[in-house]
mmCIF file of C-alpha atoms in Angstrom:
data_model
loop_
_atom_site.group_PDB
_atom_site.id
_atom_site.type_symbol
_atom_site.label_atom_id
_atom_site.label_comp_id
_atom_site.label_asym_id
_atom_site.label_seq_id
_atom_site.Cartn_x
_atom_site.Cartn_y
_atom_site.Cartn_z
ATOM 1 C CA UNK A 1 213.955 168.335 -90.157
ATOM 2 C CA UNK A 2 216.301 165.879 -91.749
ATOM 3 C CA UNK A 3 214.963 166.312 -95.261
ATOM 4 C CA UNK A 4 217.126 165.052 -98.043
ATOM 5 C CA UNK A 5 220.330 164.596 -96.108
ATOM 6 C CA UNK A 6 220.955 161.301 -97.870
ATOM 7 C CA UNK A 7 220.854 163.013 -101.228
ATOM 8 C CA UNK A 8 223.666 165.397 -100.305
ATOM 9 C CA UNK A 9 226.165 163.768 -102.650
ATOM 10 C CA UNK A 10 223.641 163.759 -105.494
ATOM 11 C CA UNK A 11 224.160 167.190 -106.922
ATOM 12 C CA UNK A 12 221.895 166.927 -109.945
ATOM 13 C CA UNK A 13 218.848 169.143 -110.211
ATOM 14 C CA UNK A 14 216.483 166.163 -109.968
ATOM 15 C CA UNK A 15 218.018 165.270 -106.603
ATOM 16 C CA UNK A 16 217.766 168.878 -105.479
ATOM 17 C CA UNK A 17 214.120 168.945 -106.514
ATOM 18 C CA UNK A 18 213.503 165.757 -104.538
ATOM 19 C CA UNK A 19 215.099 167.287 -101.442
ATOM 20 C CA UNK A 20 212.157 169.691 -101.457
ATOM 21 C CA UNK A 21 209.278 167.698 -102.908
ATOM 22 C CA UNK A 22 210.431 164.084 -102.491
ATOM 23 C CA UNK A 23 209.222 163.635 -98.945
ATOM 24 C CA UNK A 24 206.035 161.613 -98.469
ATOM 25 C CA UNK A 25 202.828 163.612 -99.033
ATOM 26 C CA UNK A 26 204.642 166.733 -100.192
ATOM 27 C CA UNK A 27 203.688 166.471 -103.861
ATOM 28 C CA UNK A 28 200.081 165.752 -102.933
ATOM 29 C CA UNK A 29 200.022 168.929 -100.838
ATOM 30 C CA UNK A 30 201.378 170.832 -103.853
ATOM 31 C CA UNK A 31 198.809 169.115 -106.096
ATOM 32 C CA UNK A 32 195.978 170.293 -103.860
ATOM 33 C CA UNK A 33 197.471 173.797 -103.692
ATOM 34 C CA UNK A 34 197.476 173.925 -107.502
ATOM 35 C CA UNK A 35 193.867 172.742 -107.469
ATOM 36 C CA UNK A 36 193.112 175.830 -105.354
ATOM 37 C CA UNK A 37 193.175 174.444 -101.814
ATOM 38 C CA UNK A 38 194.592 177.044 -99.420
ATOM 39 C CA UNK A 39 193.446 176.311 -95.891
ATOM 40 C CA UNK A 40 194.830 173.912 -93.321
ATOM 41 C CA UNK A 41 191.520 172.203 -92.653
ATOM 42 C CA UNK A 42 190.828 171.766 -96.339
ATOM 43 C CA UNK A 43 194.201 170.091 -96.934
ATOM 44 C CA UNK A 44 193.589 167.997 -93.828
ATOM 45 C CA UNK A 45 190.187 166.689 -94.860
ATOM 46 C CA UNK A 46 190.966 166.248 -98.546
ATOM 47 C CA UNK A 47 194.306 164.507 -98.026
ATOM 48 C CA UNK A 48 193.367 162.439 -94.975
ATOM 49 C CA UNK A 49 196.904 163.200 -93.744
ATOM 50 C CA UNK A 50 198.048 163.155 -90.100
ATOM 51 C CA UNK A 51 197.939 166.669 -88.605
ATOM 52 C CA UNK A 52 201.599 166.734 -87.607
ATOM 53 C CA UNK A 53 202.692 165.630 -91.083
ATOM 54 C CA UNK A 54 200.565 168.263 -92.775
ATOM 55 C CA UNK A 55 201.891 171.003 -90.486
ATOM 56 C CA UNK A 56 205.473 169.910 -91.198
ATOM 57 C CA UNK A 57 204.896 169.776 -94.968
ATOM 58 C CA UNK A 58 203.218 173.197 -95.075
ATOM 59 C CA UNK A 59 206.074 174.697 -93.076
ATOM 60 C CA UNK A 60 208.769 173.098 -95.234
ATOM 61 C CA UNK A 61 207.044 174.155 -98.470
ATOM 62 C CA UNK A 62 206.677 177.698 -97.134
ATOM 63 C CA UNK A 63 210.362 177.814 -96.162
ATOM 64 C CA UNK A 64 211.311 176.525 -99.610
ATOM 65 C CA UNK A 65 209.246 179.242 -101.270
ATOM 66 C CA UNK A 66 206.751 176.854 -102.888
ATOM 67 C CA UNK A 67 203.869 178.151 -100.765
ATOM 68 C CA UNK A 68 203.333 181.574 -99.215
ATOM 69 C CA UNK A 69 201.532 182.093 -95.937
ATOM 70 C CA UNK A 70 198.860 184.810 -96.029
ATOM 71 C CA UNK A 71 196.743 186.108 -93.175
ATOM 72 C CA UNK A 72 193.114 186.012 -94.243
ATOM 73 C CA UNK A 73 191.439 186.698 -90.911
ATOM 74 C CA UNK A 74 192.613 188.670 -87.869
ATOM 75 C CA UNK A 75 190.254 187.614 -85.060
ATOM 76 C CA UNK A 76 190.988 184.883 -84.460
ATOM 77 C CA UNK A 77 194.173 184.947 -86.597
ATOM 78 C CA UNK A 78 194.004 182.543 -89.520
ATOM 79 C CA UNK A 79 196.492 181.973 -92.338
ATOM 80 C CA UNK A 80 196.133 180.343 -95.683
ATOM 81 C CA UNK A 81 198.787 178.905 -97.974
ATOM 82 C CA UNK A 82 198.939 180.205 -101.522
ATOM 83 C CA UNK A 83 201.082 178.578 -104.168
ATOM 84 C CA UNK A 84 203.913 180.838 -105.412
ATOM 85 C CA UNK A 85 205.429 181.186 -108.897
ATOM 86 C CA UNK A 86 208.009 178.556 -107.868
ATOM 87 C CA UNK A 87 205.184 176.265 -106.827
ATOM 88 C CA UNK A 88 203.285 176.819 -110.057
ATOM 89 C CA UNK A 89 206.370 175.726 -111.932
ATOM 90 C CA UNK A 90 205.876 172.272 -110.433
ATOM 91 C CA UNK A 91 202.726 171.749 -112.489
ATOM 92 C CA UNK A 92 204.424 170.142 -115.521
ATOM 93 C CA UNK A 93 206.142 167.607 -113.237
ATOM 94 C CA UNK A 94 202.878 166.823 -111.434
ATOM 95 C CA UNK A 95 200.959 166.586 -114.683
ATOM 96 C CA UNK A 96 203.627 164.238 -116.080
ATOM 97 C CA UNK A 97 203.487 162.044 -112.958
ATOM 98 C CA UNK A 98 199.705 161.954 -113.140
ATOM 99 C CA UNK A 99 199.711 161.068 -116.830
ATOM 100 C CA UNK A 100 202.197 158.293 -116.090
ATOM 101 C CA UNK A 101 200.016 157.014 -113.259
ATOM 102 C CA UNK A 102 197.109 156.681 -115.693
ATOM 103 C CA UNK A 103 199.106 153.987 -117.473
ATOM 104 C CA UNK A 104 199.224 151.823 -114.347
ATOM 105 C CA UNK A 105 196.896 148.818 -114.019
ATOM 106 C CA UNK A 106 193.380 149.636 -112.868
ATOM 107 C CA UNK A 107 193.808 153.408 -112.664
ATOM 108 C CA UNK A 108 190.836 155.451 -113.864
ATOM 109 C CA UNK A 109 191.105 159.185 -114.555
ATOM 110 C CA UNK A 110 189.798 161.128 -111.568
ATOM 111 C CA UNK A 111 190.133 164.426 -113.363
ATOM 112 C CA UNK A 112 190.447 165.692 -116.887
ATOM 113 C CA UNK A 113 192.501 168.733 -117.841
ATOM 114 C CA UNK A 114 191.573 170.871 -120.795
ATOM 115 C CA UNK A 115 193.055 173.957 -122.428
ATOM 116 C CA UNK A 116 190.130 176.299 -121.770
ATOM 117 C CA UNK A 117 190.614 178.729 -124.712
ATOM 118 C CA UNK A 118 190.417 175.945 -127.343
ATOM 119 C CA UNK A 119 188.830 172.995 -125.508
ATOM 120 C CA UNK A 120 191.697 170.573 -126.249
ATOM 121 C CA UNK A 121 192.577 167.924 -123.655
ATOM 122 C CA UNK A 122 196.060 168.625 -122.288
ATOM 123 C CA UNK A 123 198.967 166.400 -123.291
ATOM 124 C CA UNK A 124 201.058 164.364 -120.861
ATOM 125 C CA UNK A 125 203.102 167.330 -119.707
ATOM 126 C CA UNK A 126 200.393 169.969 -119.799
ATOM 127 C CA UNK A 127 200.950 171.054 -123.397
ATOM 128 C CA UNK A 128 198.161 171.752 -125.915
ATOM 129 C CA UNK A 129 198.382 169.853 -129.202
ATOM 130 C CA UNK A 130 196.142 172.432 -130.888
ATOM 131 C CA UNK A 131 197.920 175.600 -129.759
ATOM 132 C CA UNK A 132 201.468 174.143 -129.674
ATOM 133 C CA UNK A 133 204.426 175.119 -127.514
ATOM 134 C CA UNK A 134 205.254 173.855 -124.022
ATOM 135 C CA UNK A 135 202.915 173.614 -121.034
ATOM 136 C CA UNK A 136 200.060 176.146 -121.221
ATOM 137 C CA UNK A 137 199.549 178.732 -118.428
ATOM 138 C CA UNK A 138 197.824 177.278 -115.382
ATOM 139 C CA UNK A 139 195.126 179.935 -115.450
ATOM 140 C CA UNK A 140 194.063 178.540 -118.838
ATOM 141 C CA UNK A 141 193.672 174.980 -117.584
ATOM 142 C CA UNK A 142 190.156 173.769 -116.920
ATOM 143 C CA UNK A 143 189.925 170.897 -114.443
ATOM 144 C CA UNK A 144 186.902 168.621 -114.831
ATOM 145 C CA UNK A 145 185.657 165.490 -113.113
ATOM 146 C CA UNK A 146 186.983 162.326 -114.761
ATOM 147 C CA UNK A 147 185.375 158.936 -115.351
ATOM 148 C CA UNK A 148 186.882 157.486 -112.168
ATOM 149 C CA UNK A 149 185.770 160.275 -109.831
ATOM 150 C CA UNK A 150 183.597 159.328 -106.882
ATOM 151 C CA UNK A 151 183.278 162.554 -104.856
ATOM 152 C CA UNK A 152 183.182 162.286 -101.077
ATOM 153 C CA UNK A 153 180.004 164.148 -99.983
ATOM 154 C CA UNK A 154 181.535 164.690 -96.526
ATOM 155 C CA UNK A 155 184.567 166.493 -97.996
ATOM 156 C CA UNK A 156 183.867 170.061 -99.190
ATOM 157 C CA UNK A 157 187.072 170.099 -101.288
ATOM 158 C CA UNK A 158 186.059 166.892 -103.029
ATOM 159 C CA UNK A 159 182.620 168.417 -103.693
ATOM 160 C CA UNK A 160 184.132 171.644 -105.070
ATOM 161 C CA UNK A 161 186.475 169.712 -107.366
ATOM 162 C CA UNK A 162 183.579 167.643 -108.712
ATOM 163 C CA UNK A 163 182.496 170.662 -110.759
ATOM 164 C CA UNK A 164 184.447 172.148 -113.695
ATOM 165 C CA UNK A 165 186.791 174.918 -112.557
ATOM 166 C CA UNK A 166 190.201 176.419 -113.305
ATOM 167 C CA UNK A 167 193.511 175.422 -111.784
ATOM 168 C CA UNK A 168 194.515 177.870 -108.996
ATOM 169 C CA UNK A 169 190.901 179.039 -108.568
ATOM 170 C CA UNK A 170 190.646 179.246 -104.768
ATOM 171 C CA UNK A 171 188.723 176.484 -103.051
ATOM 172 C CA UNK A 172 187.278 178.194 -100.006
ATOM 173 C CA UNK A 173 185.224 176.218 -97.553
ATOM 174 C CA UNK A 174 183.821 177.268 -94.209
ATOM 175 C CA UNK A 175 186.204 176.802 -91.261
ATOM 176 C CA UNK A 176 185.528 173.523 -89.440
ATOM 177 C CA UNK B 1 207.005 146.197 -98.236
ATOM 178 C CA UNK B 2 204.613 148.789 -96.916
ATOM 179 C CA UNK B 3 204.976 151.154 -99.848
ATOM 180 C CA UNK B 4 202.308 153.767 -100.203
ATOM 181 C CA UNK B 5 199.817 152.394 -97.711
ATOM 182 C CA UNK B 6 199.156 155.901 -96.442
ATOM 183 C CA UNK B 7 198.085 156.998 -99.903
ATOM 184 C CA UNK B 8 195.360 154.353 -100.105
ATOM 185 C CA UNK B 9 192.532 156.853 -99.852
ATOM 186 C CA UNK B 10 194.159 159.090 -102.465
ATOM 187 C CA UNK B 11 192.864 157.536 -105.643
ATOM 188 C CA UNK B 12 194.211 160.081 -108.122
ATOM 189 C CA UNK B 13 196.793 159.031 -110.670
ATOM 190 C CA UNK B 14 199.459 161.265 -109.126
ATOM 191 C CA UNK B 15 199.032 159.424 -105.827
ATOM 192 C CA UNK B 16 199.180 156.085 -107.627
ATOM 193 C CA UNK B 17 202.352 157.171 -109.392
ATOM 194 C CA UNK B 18 203.870 158.172 -106.050
ATOM 195 C CA UNK B 19 203.044 154.764 -104.596
ATOM 196 C CA UNK B 20 205.556 153.385 -107.080
ATOM 197 C CA UNK B 21 208.117 156.143 -107.490
ATOM 198 C CA UNK B 22 207.562 158.304 -104.389
ATOM 199 C CA UNK B 23 209.758 156.320 -102.051
ATOM 200 C CA UNK B 24 213.164 157.822 -101.224
ATOM 201 C CA UNK B 25 215.837 157.151 -103.871
ATOM 202 C CA UNK B 26 213.426 155.523 -106.299
ATOM 203 C CA UNK B 27 213.324 158.336 -108.844
ATOM 204 C CA UNK B 28 217.111 158.636 -108.734
ATOM 205 C CA UNK B 29 217.387 154.921 -109.535
ATOM 206 C CA UNK B 30 215.030 155.468 -112.484
ATOM 207 C CA UNK B 31 217.041 158.533 -113.521
ATOM 208 C CA UNK B 32 220.236 156.485 -113.627
ATOM 209 C CA UNK B 33 218.456 153.682 -115.504
ATOM 210 C CA UNK B 34 217.367 156.216 -118.148
ATOM 211 C CA UNK B 35 220.964 157.458 -118.319
ATOM 212 C CA UNK B 36 221.926 153.891 -119.244
ATOM 213 C CA UNK B 37 223.020 152.435 -115.895
ATOM 214 C CA UNK B 38 222.038 148.757 -115.694
ATOM 215 C CA UNK B 39 224.204 146.987 -113.135
ATOM 216 C CA UNK B 40 223.877 146.791 -109.385
ATOM 217 C CA UNK B 41 227.429 147.940 -108.683
ATOM 218 C CA UNK B 42 227.084 150.869 -111.048
ATOM 219 C CA UNK B 43 223.900 152.078 -109.358
ATOM 220 C CA UNK B 44 225.588 151.530 -105.994
ATOM 221 C CA UNK B 45 228.698 153.574 -106.747
ATOM 222 C CA UNK B 46 226.968 156.324 -108.685
ATOM 223 C CA UNK B 47 224.127 156.835 -106.205
ATOM 224 C CA UNK B 48 226.106 156.333 -102.994
ATOM 225 C CA UNK B 49 223.015 154.521 -101.716
ATOM 226 C CA UNK B 50 222.936 151.909 -98.919
ATOM 227 C CA UNK B 51 223.067 148.378 -100.382
ATOM 228 C CA UNK B 52 219.840 147.221 -98.728
ATOM 229 C CA UNK B 53 217.950 150.267 -99.981
ATOM 230 C CA UNK B 54 219.220 149.803 -103.530
ATOM 231 C CA UNK B 55 218.264 146.107 -103.512
ATOM 232 C CA UNK B 56 214.779 146.965 -102.234
ATOM 233 C CA UNK B 57 214.293 149.715 -104.828
ATOM 234 C CA UNK B 58 215.467 147.539 -107.720
ATOM 235 C CA UNK B 59 213.142 144.745 -106.615
ATOM 236 C CA UNK B 60 210.147 147.065 -106.202
ATOM 237 C CA UNK B 61 210.767 148.734 -109.573
ATOM 238 C CA UNK B 62 211.077 145.328 -111.224
ATOM 239 C CA UNK B 63 207.832 144.134 -109.625
ATOM 240 C CA UNK B 64 206.098 147.315 -110.783
ATOM 241 C CA UNK B 65 207.291 146.758 -114.348
ATOM 242 C CA UNK B 66 209.485 149.873 -114.477
ATOM 243 C CA UNK B 67 212.689 147.823 -114.751
ATOM 244 C CA UNK B 68 213.245 144.374 -116.222
ATOM 245 C CA UNK B 69 215.829 141.941 -114.886
ATOM 246 C CA UNK B 70 218.035 140.374 -117.557
ATOM 247 C CA UNK B 71 220.723 137.729 -117.127
ATOM 248 C CA UNK B 72 223.893 138.958 -118.781
ATOM 249 C CA UNK B 73 226.335 136.366 -117.475
ATOM 250 C CA UNK B 74 225.835 132.733 -116.489
ATOM 251 C CA UNK B 75 228.966 131.836 -114.512
ATOM 252 C CA UNK B 76 228.729 133.305 -112.015
ATOM 253 C CA UNK B 77 225.111 134.345 -112.621
ATOM 254 C CA UNK B 78 224.722 138.093 -112.963
ATOM 255 C CA UNK B 79 221.636 140.145 -113.796
ATOM 256 C CA UNK B 80 221.240 143.653 -115.018
ATOM 257 C CA UNK B 81 218.229 145.954 -114.826
ATOM 258 C CA UNK B 82 216.929 147.428 -118.047
ATOM 259 C CA UNK B 83 214.344 150.176 -118.109
ATOM 260 C CA UNK B 84 211.034 149.076 -119.696
ATOM 261 C CA UNK B 85 208.572 151.041 -121.834
ATOM 262 C CA UNK B 86 206.693 151.923 -118.629
ATOM 263 C CA UNK B 87 209.959 153.174 -117.149
ATOM 264 C CA UNK B 88 210.794 155.223 -120.225
ATOM 265 C CA UNK B 89 207.450 156.940 -119.864
ATOM 266 C CA UNK B 90 208.733 158.441 -116.611
ATOM 267 C CA UNK B 91 211.223 160.591 -118.516
ATOM 268 C CA UNK B 92 208.936 163.634 -118.958
ATOM 269 C CA UNK B 93 208.237 163.678 -115.205
ATOM 270 C CA UNK B 94 211.947 163.371 -114.378
ATOM 271 C CA UNK B 95 212.878 166.006 -116.921
ATOM 272 C CA UNK B 96 210.209 168.333 -115.498
ATOM 273 C CA UNK B 97 211.463 167.776 -111.941
ATOM 274 C CA UNK B 98 215.050 168.396 -113.051
ATOM 275 C CA UNK B 99 214.098 171.568 -114.916
ATOM 276 C CA UNK B 100 212.261 172.758 -111.822
ATOM 277 C CA UNK B 101 215.292 171.977 -109.647
ATOM 278 C CA UNK B 102 217.411 174.239 -111.857
ATOM 279 C CA UNK B 103 215.307 177.159 -110.645
ATOM 280 C CA UNK B 104 216.327 176.545 -107.021
ATOM 281 C CA UNK B 105 218.980 178.758 -105.401
ATOM 282 C CA UNK B 106 222.563 177.779 -106.176
ATOM 283 C CA UNK B 107 221.781 174.890 -108.515
ATOM 284 C CA UNK B 108 224.027 174.597 -111.559
ATOM 285 C CA UNK B 109 223.146 172.365 -114.503
ATOM 286 C CA UNK B 110 225.008 169.069 -114.203
ATOM 287 C CA UNK B 111 223.805 167.904 -117.588
ATOM 288 C CA UNK B 112 222.376 169.390 -120.738
ATOM 289 C CA UNK B 113 219.800 167.629 -122.888
ATOM 290 C CA UNK B 114 219.615 168.227 -126.602
ATOM 291 C CA UNK B 115 217.384 166.969 -129.397
ATOM 292 C CA UNK B 116 220.095 165.184 -131.381
ATOM 293 C CA UNK B 117 218.530 165.419 -134.880
ATOM 294 C CA UNK B 118 218.293 169.229 -134.780
ATOM 295 C CA UNK B 119 220.657 170.273 -131.968
ATOM 296 C CA UNK B 120 218.000 172.184 -130.008
ATOM 297 C CA UNK B 121 218.185 172.193 -126.198
ATOM 298 C CA UNK B 122 215.160 170.345 -124.783
ATOM 299 C CA UNK B 123 212.361 172.281 -123.109
ATOM 300 C CA UNK B 124 211.320 171.825 -119.496
ATOM 301 C CA UNK B 125 209.336 168.670 -120.195
ATOM 302 C CA UNK B 126 211.592 167.164 -122.842
ATOM 303 C CA UNK B 127 209.925 168.792 -125.834
ATOM 304 C CA UNK B 128 211.786 170.347 -128.779
ATOM 305 C CA UNK B 129 210.872 173.942 -129.615
ATOM 306 C CA UNK B 130 212.245 173.524 -133.139
ATOM 307 C CA UNK B 131 210.505 170.277 -134.064
ATOM 308 C CA UNK B 132 207.318 170.839 -132.016
ATOM 309 C CA UNK B 133 204.994 168.322 -130.398
ATOM 310 C CA UNK B 134 205.329 166.722 -126.965
ATOM 311 C CA UNK B 135 208.421 165.106 -125.471
ATOM 312 C CA UNK B 136 210.794 163.753 -128.139
ATOM 313 C CA UNK B 137 211.767 160.038 -128.189
ATOM 314 C CA UNK B 138 214.444 159.185 -125.634
ATOM 315 C CA UNK B 139 216.703 157.654 -128.262
ATOM 316 C CA UNK B 140 216.919 161.089 -129.869
ATOM 317 C CA UNK B 141 218.038 162.834 -126.699
ATOM 318 C CA UNK B 142 221.728 163.650 -126.397
ATOM 319 C CA UNK B 143 222.962 164.031 -122.826
ATOM 320 C CA UNK B 144 225.987 166.279 -122.368
ATOM 321 C CA UNK B 145 228.023 167.502 -119.405
ATOM 322 C CA UNK B 146 226.649 170.746 -117.956
ATOM 323 C CA UNK B 147 228.405 173.760 -116.470
ATOM 324 C CA UNK B 148 228.024 172.431 -112.939
ATOM 325 C CA UNK B 149 229.417 168.957 -113.604
ATOM 326 C CA UNK B 150 232.424 167.863 -111.573
ATOM 327 C CA UNK B 151 232.929 164.203 -112.532
ATOM 328 C CA UNK B 152 234.120 161.807 -109.851
ATOM 329 C CA UNK B 153 237.234 160.098 -111.266
ATOM 330 C CA UNK B 154 236.714 157.145 -108.900
ATOM 331 C CA UNK B 155 233.207 156.523 -110.284
ATOM 332 C CA UNK B 156 233.111 154.869 -113.728
ATOM 333 C CA UNK B 157 229.473 155.908 -114.263
ATOM 334 C CA UNK B 158 230.314 159.517 -113.510
ATOM 335 C CA UNK B 159 233.230 159.271 -115.974
ATOM 336 C CA UNK B 160 231.032 157.737 -118.685
ATOM 337 C CA UNK B 161 228.371 160.435 -118.240
ATOM 338 C CA UNK B 162 231.000 163.175 -118.535
ATOM 339 C CA UNK B 163 231.111 162.524 -122.284
ATOM 340 C CA UNK B 164 228.257 163.247 -124.717
ATOM 341 C CA UNK B 165 226.026 160.204 -125.201
ATOM 342 C CA UNK B 166 222.395 159.261 -125.784
ATOM 343 C CA UNK B 167 219.780 158.547 -123.157
ATOM 344 C CA UNK B 168 219.314 154.764 -122.688
ATOM 345 C CA UNK B 169 222.748 154.058 -124.218
ATOM 346 C CA UNK B 170 224.042 151.316 -121.890
ATOM 347 C CA UNK B 171 226.679 152.352 -119.386
ATOM 348 C CA UNK B 172 228.701 149.194 -118.913
ATOM 349 C CA UNK B 173 231.589 149.169 -116.472
ATOM 350 C CA UNK B 174 233.753 146.295 -115.331
ATOM 351 C CA UNK B 175 232.348 144.341 -112.357
ATOM 352 C CA UNK B 176 233.896 145.502 -109.093
#
């Protein structure tokens, strides 16, 4: 793939980050992975993404070490994609982009994020105003339906995410 | 322009943010604007971006309210692009992406960011561990050359950014 070739002369770390996650759909795949989505069909249905694009994004993210492919069934063979430590480290950037998006005209919060141990809503970069410090660990983030959420009853991922849960908690739906 | 049409069914605020800043080059234009770059030729030389792409990105960012066009010379008429409050709010996301990029193989820091009032290096989302709270105001962020910086002597923006300065401090070079 010809990812990021145009950025070759841009040596800054933002440009390098965009070489990996700047392609269309990539950050939404990572978002879903952080929400606990692991399986091809679940990404497919929840993202409404063309199959070839999803396959390419999953492969590129796996090669970049953001996702890790794990066999979860042998007959027939089936893999799932689990977000790695490198992928988890993208959460503050995604949270910051999402918080910024909330300031755009007409955008309603689809999800709320709360620091589970103390119940405080997360700040714009995933920090907790009550507990202090930088972004809190992902395992401690509760994800709840927001005021703008209108779950799609035909989408099992959308249904799962309509209930309070933790980031990274696996969303497992039946194979289609 | 057909920006973000594919994301139409993705109503979350991250997807909405990507509709505006997810196009190729866009976040690097915003990055340079936050570094103080304001003029077409300066973006052009510093980014090494095709002219048509730069013009399209500047127009889209202006329409989205991330940049504001200001006339700085009447004869001949010349405009510059100044980052708005909405654009400034992208800093935590850019800082988080840049901090993430530093964790990629072989990436050296091109720039360091420091909380000017106390001299503390900024955290991964632009927060100050010494002063606490979320991201510090951009005016208080000092931007310094990093270990990996190799300034381009032919690029006046690169030269200007090789010296310590503040975020948003205008980079003004002579018209080409």
